[in-house]
């Protein structure tokens, strides 16, 4: 059987990545299935690759009912724009500035 775990300590994406790193090191896990909202995958991927570059990461997009994929309402547009800005900041930090 494969272990399944939910983390409850982290309060943000950086904390999630550190929690996953600790968990994978504790149990010797090399392949990780990450389930998160579809809009969160790009930034989660960057954060996890930074913390655990030597692990295999497979992402599964969870359904996010309050975010319309068609951007039909202001809430979806605002939410997706905010997430994209966060992604750009993290991408710039890690990929362009090498921080």
CSV table of N, CA and C in Angstrom, one decimal:
chain,number,residue,atom,x,y,z
A,1,UNK,N,0.8,-1.2,0.0
A,1,UNK,CA,0.0,0.0,0.0
A,1,UNK,C,0.9,1.2,0.0
A,2,UNK,N,0.3,2.3,-0.5
A,2,UNK,CA,1.0,3.6,-0.6
A,2,UNK,C,0.5,4.5,0.5
A,3,UNK,N,1.4,5.2,1.2
A,3,UNK,CA,0.9,6.2,2.2
A,3,UNK,C,0.2,7.4,1.6
A,4,UNK,N,-0.8,7.8,2.3
A,4,UNK,CA,-1.5,9.0,1.9
A,4,UNK,C,-1.5,9.9,3.1
A,5,UNK,N,-1.2,11.1,3.0
A,5,UNK,CA,-1.2,12.0,4.1
A,5,UNK,C,-1.7,13.4,3.7
A,6,UNK,N,-2.2,14.1,4.7
A,6,UNK,CA,-2.6,15.5,4.6
A,6,UNK,C,-1.9,16.3,5.6
A,7,UNK,N,-1.3,17.4,5.1
A,7,UNK,CA,-0.6,18.2,6.0
A,7,UNK,C,-1.5,19.3,6.6
A,8,UNK,N,-1.3,19.6,7.9
A,8,UNK,CA,-2.1,20.6,8.5
A,8,UNK,C,-1.3,21.7,9.2
A,9,UNK,N,0.0,21.6,9.1
A,9,UNK,CA,0.9,22.6,9.8
A,9,UNK,C,1.1,23.9,8.9
A,10,UNK,N,1.4,23.7,7.7
A,10,UNK,CA,1.7,24.8,6.8
A,10,UNK,C,0.5,25.8,6.6
A,11,UNK,N,0.8,27.0,6.4
A,11,UNK,CA,-0.2,28.0,6.2
A,11,UNK,C,-0.1,28.7,4.9
A,12,UNK,N,0.9,28.3,4.1
A,12,UNK,CA,1.0,28.9,2.7
A,12,UNK,C,1.8,27.8,1.8
A,13,UNK,N,2.0,28.2,0.6
A,13,UNK,CA,2.6,27.3,-0.4
A,13,UNK,C,4.0,27.0,0.0
A,14,UNK,N,4.8,27.9,0.4
A,14,UNK,CA,6.2,27.7,0.8
A,14,UNK,C,6.2,26.7,2.0
A,15,UNK,N,5.3,26.9,2.9
A,15,UNK,CA,5.2,26.0,4.1
A,15,UNK,C,4.8,24.6,3.7
A,16,UNK,N,3.9,24.5,2.7
A,16,UNK,CA,3.5,23.2,2.2
A,16,UNK,C,4.7,22.5,1.6
A,17,UNK,N,5.5,23.2,0.8
A,17,UNK,CA,6.6,22.5,0.2
A,17,UNK,C,7.6,22.0,1.2
A,18,UNK,N,7.8,22.8,2.3
A,18,UNK,CA,8.7,22.4,3.3
A,18,UNK,C,8.2,21.2,4.1
A,19,UNK,N,6.9,21.2,4.3
A,19,UNK,CA,6.2,20.1,5.0
A,19,UNK,C,6.3,18.8,4.1
A,20,UNK,N,6.1,18.9,2.8
A,20,UNK,CA,6.3,17.8,1.9
A,20,UNK,C,7.7,17.2,1.9
A,21,UNK,N,8.7,18.2,1.9
A,21,UNK,CA,10.1,17.8,2.0
A,21,UNK,C,10.4,17.0,3.3
A,22,UNK,N,9.9,17.5,4.4
A,22,UNK,CA,10.1,16.7,5.7
A,22,UNK,C,9.5,15.4,5.6
A,23,UNK,N,8.3,15.3,5.1
A,23,UNK,CA,7.5,14.1,5.1
A,23,UNK,C,8.2,13.0,4.2
A,24,UNK,N,8.6,13.5,3.0
A,24,UNK,CA,9.3,12.6,2.0
A,24,UNK,C,10.6,12.1,2.6
A,25,UNK,N,11.3,12.9,3.3
A,25,UNK,CA,12.6,12.5,3.9
A,25,UNK,C,12.4,11.5,5.0
A,26,UNK,N,11.3,11.8,5.8
A,26,UNK,CA,11.0,10.9,6.9
A,26,UNK,C,10.7,9.5,6.5
A,27,UNK,N,9.9,9.4,5.4
A,27,UNK,CA,9.4,8.1,4.9
A,27,UNK,C,10.2,7.5,3.7
A,28,UNK,N,11.2,8.3,3.2
A,28,UNK,CA,12.0,7.8,2.1
A,28,UNK,C,11.2,7.7,0.8
A,29,UNK,N,10.2,8.6,0.6
A,29,UNK,CA,9.4,8.7,-0.6
A,29,UNK,C,10.1,9.3,-1.7
A,30,UNK,N,10.1,8.7,-2.9
A,30,UNK,CA,10.7,9.3,-4.1
A,30,UNK,C,9.7,9.8,-5.1
A,31,UNK,N,8.5,9.3,-5.1
A,31,UNK,CA,7.5,9.7,-6.0
A,31,UNK,C,6.3,10.2,-5.3
A,32,UNK,N,5.9,11.5,-5.6
A,32,UNK,CA,4.8,12.2,-4.9
A,32,UNK,C,3.7,12.6,-5.8
A,33,UNK,N,2.5,12.2,-5.5
A,33,UNK,CA,1.3,12.7,-6.1
A,33,UNK,C,0.8,13.9,-5.4
A,34,UNK,N,0.7,15.0,-6.0
A,34,UNK,CA,0.3,16.2,-5.4
A,34,UNK,C,-1.1,16.6,-5.9
A,35,UNK,N,-2.1,16.6,-5.0
A,35,UNK,CA,-3.5,17.0,-5.4
A,35,UNK,C,-3.7,18.4,-4.9
A,36,UNK,N,-4.0,19.3,-5.9
A,36,UNK,CA,-4.3,20.7,-5.6
A,36,UNK,C,-5.2,21.3,-6.7
A,37,UNK,N,-5.7,22.4,-6.4
A,37,UNK,CA,-6.5,23.1,-7.4
A,37,UNK,C,-5.8,23.3,-8.7
A,38,UNK,N,-6.5,23.3,-9.8
A,38,UNK,CA,-5.9,23.4,-11.1
A,38,UNK,C,-5.1,24.7,-11.3
A,39,UNK,N,-5.6,25.8,-10.7
A,39,UNK,CA,-5.0,27.1,-10.8
A,39,UNK,C,-3.7,27.2,-10.0
A,40,UNK,N,-3.5,26.3,-9.0
A,40,UNK,CA,-2.4,26.3,-8.1
A,40,UNK,C,-1.2,25.4,-8.5
A,41,UNK,N,-1.4,24.6,-9.5
A,41,UNK,CA,-0.4,23.7,-9.9
A,41,UNK,C,0.9,24.4,-10.3
A,42,UNK,N,0.9,25.4,-11.2
A,42,UNK,CA,2.1,26.0,-11.7
A,42,UNK,C,3.0,26.5,-10.5
A,43,UNK,N,2.4,27.2,-9.6
A,43,UNK,CA,3.2,27.8,-8.5
A,43,UNK,C,3.6,26.7,-7.5
A,44,UNK,N,2.7,25.7,-7.2
A,44,UNK,CA,3.1,24.6,-6.3
A,44,UNK,C,4.3,23.8,-6.9
A,45,UNK,N,4.2,23.6,-8.2
A,45,UNK,CA,5.3,22.9,-8.9
A,45,UNK,C,6.7,23.6,-8.7
A,46,UNK,N,6.7,24.9,-8.8
A,46,UNK,CA,7.9,25.7,-8.6
A,46,UNK,C,8.4,25.6,-7.2
A,47,UNK,N,7.5,25.7,-6.2
A,47,UNK,CA,7.9,25.7,-4.8
A,47,UNK,C,8.4,24.3,-4.4
A,48,UNK,N,7.7,23.2,-4.9
A,48,UNK,CA,8.1,21.9,-4.6
A,48,UNK,C,9.5,21.5,-5.3
A,49,UNK,N,9.6,21.9,-6.5
A,49,UNK,CA,10.9,21.6,-7.2
A,49,UNK,C,12.1,22.3,-6.5
A,50,UNK,N,11.8,23.5,-5.9
A,50,UNK,CA,12.9,24.2,-5.2
A,50,UNK,C,13.3,23.4,-3.9
A,51,UNK,N,12.3,22.9,-3.2
A,51,UNK,CA,12.5,22.2,-1.9
A,51,UNK,C,13.0,20.8,-2.1
A,52,UNK,N,12.4,20.1,-3.1
A,52,UNK,CA,12.8,18.7,-3.3
A,52,UNK,C,13.0,18.4,-4.8
A,53,UNK,N,14.2,18.9,-5.3
A,53,UNK,CA,14.5,18.8,-6.7
A,53,UNK,C,14.7,17.3,-7.1
A,54,UNK,N,15.0,16.4,-6.2
A,54,UNK,CA,15.4,15.1,-6.6
A,54,UNK,C,14.2,14.1,-6.4
A,55,UNK,N,13.0,14.6,-6.3
A,55,UNK,CA,11.8,13.7,-6.2
A,55,UNK,C,11.0,13.8,-7.4
A,56,UNK,N,10.3,12.7,-7.7
A,56,UNK,CA,9.4,12.7,-8.9
A,56,UNK,C,8.0,13.3,-8.4
A,57,UNK,N,7.6,14.4,-9.1
A,57,UNK,CA,6.3,15.0,-8.7
A,57,UNK,C,5.3,14.8,-9.8
A,58,UNK,N,4.1,14.3,-9.4
A,58,UNK,CA,3.0,14.1,-10.3
A,58,UNK,C,1.8,14.9,-9.8
A,59,UNK,N,1.2,15.8,-10.6
A,59,UNK,CA,0.2,16.7,-10.1
A,59,UNK,C,-1.2,16.2,-10.6
A,60,UNK,N,-2.1,16.3,-9.7
A,60,UNK,CA,-3.5,16.0,-10.1
A,60,UNK,C,-4.4,17.2,-9.7
A,61,UNK,N,-5.1,17.7,-10.7
A,61,UNK,CA,-5.9,18.9,-10.6
A,61,UNK,C,-7.2,18.5,-9.9
A,62,UNK,N,-7.5,19.2,-8.8
A,62,UNK,CA,-8.7,19.0,-8.1
A,62,UNK,C,-9.7,20.0,-8.6
A,63,UNK,N,-11.0,19.6,-8.6
A,63,UNK,CA,-12.1,20.5,-9.0
A,63,UNK,C,-12.2,21.7,-8.0
A,64,UNK,N,-12.3,22.9,-8.6
A,64,UNK,CA,-12.4,24.1,-7.7
A,64,UNK,C,-13.7,24.8,-8.2
A,65,UNK,N,-14.8,24.4,-7.5
A,65,UNK,CA,-16.1,24.9,-8.0
A,65,UNK,C,-16.3,26.4,-8.0
A,66,UNK,N,-15.7,27.1,-7.1
A,66,UNK,CA,-16.0,28.6,-7.0
A,66,UNK,C,-15.1,29.4,-8.0
A,67,UNK,N,-14.2,28.7,-8.7
A,67,UNK,CA,-13.5,29.4,-9.8
A,67,UNK,C,-13.9,28.9,-11.1
A,68,UNK,N,-14.5,29.8,-11.9
A,68,UNK,CA,-15.0,29.5,-13.2
A,68,UNK,C,-13.8,29.4,-14.2
A,69,UNK,N,-13.7,28.3,-14.9
A,69,UNK,CA,-12.6,28.2,-15.9
A,69,UNK,C,-12.8,29.1,-17.0
A,70,UNK,N,-14.0,29.6,-17.2
A,70,UNK,CA,-14.3,30.5,-18.3
A,70,UNK,C,-14.2,32.0,-17.9
A,71,UNK,N,-13.8,32.3,-16.6
A,71,UNK,CA,-13.7,33.6,-16.1
A,71,UNK,C,-14.9,34.5,-16.4
A,72,UNK,N,-16.1,33.9,-16.1
A,72,UNK,CA,-17.3,34.6,-16.3
A,72,UNK,C,-17.8,35.5,-15.2
A,73,UNK,N,-17.1,35.5,-14.1
A,73,UNK,CA,-17.6,36.4,-13.0
A,73,UNK,C,-16.3,37.1,-12.4
A,74,UNK,N,-16.6,38.2,-11.7
A,74,UNK,CA,-15.5,39.0,-11.2
A,74,UNK,C,-14.7,38.3,-10.2
A,75,UNK,N,-15.3,37.4,-9.4
A,75,UNK,CA,-14.5,36.6,-8.4
A,75,UNK,C,-13.5,35.7,-9.1
A,76,UNK,N,-13.9,35.0,-10.1
A,76,UNK,CA,-13.0,34.2,-10.8
A,76,UNK,C,-11.8,35.0,-11.4
A,77,UNK,N,-12.2,36.1,-12.1
A,77,UNK,CA,-11.2,36.9,-12.7
A,77,UNK,C,-10.2,37.4,-11.7
A,78,UNK,N,-10.7,38.0,-10.6
A,78,UNK,CA,-9.8,38.5,-9.5
A,78,UNK,C,-8.9,37.4,-9.0
A,79,UNK,N,-9.5,36.3,-8.6
A,79,UNK,CA,-8.8,35.2,-8.0
A,79,UNK,C,-7.7,34.7,-9.0
A,80,UNK,N,-8.0,34.5,-10.2
A,80,UNK,CA,-7.0,33.9,-11.2
A,80,UNK,C,-5.9,35.0,-11.4
A,81,UNK,N,-6.3,36.2,-11.5
A,81,UNK,CA,-5.3,37.3,-11.7
A,81,UNK,C,-4.3,37.3,-10.5
A,82,UNK,N,-4.8,37.2,-9.3
A,82,UNK,CA,-4.0,37.2,-8.1
A,82,UNK,C,-3.1,36.0,-8.1
A,83,UNK,N,-3.6,34.9,-8.5
A,83,UNK,CA,-2.7,33.7,-8.5
A,83,UNK,C,-1.7,33.8,-9.6
A,84,UNK,N,-2.0,34.4,-10.7
A,84,UNK,CA,-1.0,34.5,-11.8
A,84,UNK,C,0.1,35.5,-11.3
A,85,UNK,N,-0.2,36.5,-10.6
A,85,UNK,CA,0.8,37.5,-10.1
A,85,UNK,C,1.7,36.8,-9.1
A,86,UNK,N,1.1,36.0,-8.3
A,86,UNK,CA,2.0,35.2,-7.3
A,86,UNK,C,2.9,34.3,-8.1
A,87,UNK,N,2.4,33.6,-9.1
A,87,UNK,CA,3.2,32.7,-9.9
A,87,UNK,C,4.3,33.5,-10.6
A,88,UNK,N,4.1,34.6,-11.1
A,88,UNK,CA,5.1,35.4,-11.8
A,88,UNK,C,6.2,35.8,-10.8
A,89,UNK,N,5.8,36.2,-9.6
A,89,UNK,CA,6.8,36.5,-8.6
A,89,UNK,C,7.7,35.3,-8.2
A,90,UNK,N,7.1,34.2,-8.0
A,90,UNK,CA,7.9,33.0,-7.7
A,90,UNK,C,8.7,32.6,-8.8
A,91,UNK,N,8.2,32.6,-10.0
A,91,UNK,CA,9.0,32.2,-11.2
A,91,UNK,C,10.2,33.2,-11.4
A,92,UNK,N,10.0,34.4,-11.2
A,92,UNK,CA,11.1,35.4,-11.3
A,92,UNK,C,12.1,35.1,-10.2
A,93,UNK,N,11.7,34.8,-9.0
A,93,UNK,CA,12.7,34.5,-7.9
A,93,UNK,C,13.5,33.3,-8.3
A,94,UNK,N,12.9,32.2,-8.6
A,94,UNK,CA,13.6,31.0,-8.8
A,94,UNK,C,14.3,30.8,-10.1
A,95,UNK,N,13.6,31.1,-11.2
A,95,UNK,CA,14.0,30.8,-12.5
A,95,UNK,C,14.9,31.9,-13.2
A,96,UNK,N,14.6,33.2,-12.8
A,96,UNK,CA,15.3,34.3,-13.5
A,96,UNK,C,16.4,34.8,-12.6
A,97,UNK,N,16.1,34.9,-11.3
A,97,UNK,CA,17.1,35.5,-10.3
A,97,UNK,C,17.9,34.4,-9.6
A,98,UNK,N,17.5,33.2,-9.7
A,98,UNK,CA,18.2,32.1,-9.1
A,98,UNK,C,18.2,32.2,-7.5
A,99,UNK,N,17.2,32.8,-6.9
A,99,UNK,CA,17.2,32.9,-5.5
A,99,UNK,C,16.8,31.6,-4.8
